[in-house]
């Protein structure tokens, strides 16, 4: 067991050191949600009226509504950033060296996932701290209750990044993944607008949003921030986490996955 924990600690530390030496990555992670919170929200505030919907008990501002969605945005983009580093490591050869360690491959991938998720959660709490400076807050215990939700959502989105990295052959293809995976997941969700608002324009789009794992990750965070649990969101997020992790393990299996075809 000590060997497993040593490997976990080493990989998480490597991810932390990489993050420390890439300060622009932290700045970029903050710029995106802050732009939505401080700039775009001002324009959408009048266009998107919000009714009293769970977990809210009163009418809220649009800025308050989108904070959980922007937390999910940070987790989503950081999960994809982690997959980008995996593709880079594979091209440089360091990924192959990691996967030849005398430990189960699923544990090595899980350790990588834990490292990227820990960094994502740190970024989310930094964003929540900045939002609090603009008087967008929740109850103090809400920040504590959100931690398990952020962990599960971060692991799920990080596992998606792991799975995608096993199918990306070259670093240049990552931009295509950004366009065809990340943005549809983000915009076809409840991150920026409630599902009832989407249903007013298109019931089909509402149904697509309802089955989007990112929607349930956002709702899990939203309810947790207000000290409530959404069982359906929790179940859907956990199922997506298991599915993406199994796909990642399969993808990095040299006997069956995509890594065998890449040579």
PDB file of N, CA and C in Angstrom, residues 19-20 52 57 65 78 80 92 142 152 183 198 213 223 242 257 260:
ATOM      1  N   UNK A  19       1.908  23.189 -12.310  1.00  0.00           N
ATOM      2  CA  UNK A  19       0.966  24.295 -12.214  1.00  0.00           C
ATOM      3  C   UNK A  19       1.651  25.551 -11.677  1.00  0.00           C
ATOM      4  N   UNK A  20       2.529  25.393 -10.678  1.00  0.00           N
ATOM      5  CA  UNK A  20       3.234  26.528 -10.089  1.00  0.00           C
ATOM      6  C   UNK A  20       4.114  27.221 -11.120  1.00  0.00           C
ATOM      7  N   UNK A  52     -38.220  31.909  -9.105  1.00  0.00           N
ATOM      8  CA  UNK A  52     -37.734  31.240  -7.896  1.00  0.00           C
ATOM      9  C   UNK A  52     -37.693  29.745  -8.181  1.00  0.00           C
ATOM     10  N   UNK A  57     -34.598  30.273  -2.726  1.00  0.00           N
ATOM     11  CA  UNK A  57     -35.871  30.495  -2.058  1.00  0.00           C
ATOM     12  C   UNK A  57     -36.416  31.891  -2.302  1.00  0.00           C
ATOM     13  N   UNK A  65     -26.874  33.355 -10.117  1.00  0.00           N
ATOM     14  CA  UNK A  65     -27.237  32.104 -10.773  1.00  0.00           C
ATOM     15  C   UNK A  65     -26.054  31.452 -11.480  1.00  0.00           C
ATOM     16  N   UNK A  78     -10.094  22.979 -16.966  1.00  0.00           N
ATOM     17  CA  UNK A  78      -8.876  22.428 -16.372  1.00  0.00           C
ATOM     18  C   UNK A  78      -8.756  20.940 -16.673  1.00  0.00           C
ATOM     19  N   UNK A  80      -9.730  19.551 -19.433  1.00  0.00           N
ATOM     20  CA  UNK A  80      -9.227  19.488 -20.799  1.00  0.00           C
ATOM     21  C   UNK A  80      -7.758  19.887 -20.865  1.00  0.00           C
ATOM     22  N   UNK A  92       6.431  13.665 -25.954  1.00  0.00           N
ATOM     23  CA  UNK A  92       7.793  13.831 -25.433  1.00  0.00           C
ATOM     24  C   UNK A  92       8.367  12.527 -24.867  1.00  0.00           C
ATOM     25  N   UNK A 142     -21.831  26.823   3.123  1.00  0.00           N
ATOM     26  CA  UNK A 142     -22.009  26.418   1.734  1.00  0.00           C
ATOM     27  C   UNK A 142     -20.693  26.166   1.031  1.00  0.00           C
ATOM     28  N   UNK A 152     -16.318  15.464  -6.780  1.00  0.00           N
ATOM     29  CA  UNK A 152     -16.955  14.496  -7.680  1.00  0.00           C
ATOM     30  C   UNK A 152     -17.043  15.055  -9.096  1.00  0.00           C
ATOM     31  N   UNK A 183     -17.117  23.237 -25.770  1.00  0.00           N
ATOM     32  CA  UNK A 183     -18.113  24.289 -25.909  1.00  0.00           C
ATOM     33  C   UNK A 183     -19.541  23.751 -25.992  1.00  0.00           C
ATOM     34  N   UNK A 198     -34.565  27.235 -21.461  1.00  0.00           N
ATOM     35  CA  UNK A 198     -34.237  26.554 -22.709  1.00  0.00           C
ATOM     36  C   UNK A 198     -35.479  25.905 -23.304  1.00  0.00           C
ATOM     37  N   UNK A 213     -23.925  15.368 -18.987  1.00  0.00           N
ATOM     38  CA  UNK A 213     -23.319  15.175 -17.660  1.00  0.00           C
ATOM     39  C   UNK A 213     -22.858  16.474 -17.014  1.00  0.00           C
ATOM     40  N   UNK A 223     -26.598  23.064  -5.812  1.00  0.00           N
ATOM     41  CA  UNK A 223     -27.358  22.669  -4.627  1.00  0.00           C
ATOM     42  C   UNK A 223     -26.453  22.576  -3.402  1.00  0.00           C
ATOM     43  N   UNK A 242     -17.667   7.049 -13.647  1.00  0.00           N
ATOM     44  CA  UNK A 242     -17.290   5.648 -13.831  1.00  0.00           C
ATOM     45  C   UNK A 242     -17.123   5.320 -15.314  1.00  0.00           C
ATOM     46  N   UNK A 257      -6.577  -0.517 -26.525  1.00  0.00           N
ATOM     47  CA  UNK A 257      -6.928   0.875 -26.698  1.00  0.00           C
ATOM     48  C   UNK A 257      -6.235   1.547 -27.864  1.00  0.00           C
ATOM     49  N   UNK A 260      -2.241   1.521 -28.614  1.00  0.00           N
ATOM     50  CA  UNK A 260      -1.606   0.460 -29.401  1.00  0.00           C
ATOM     51  C   UNK A 260      -1.539   0.850 -30.860  1.00  0.00           C
TER      52      UNK A 260
END
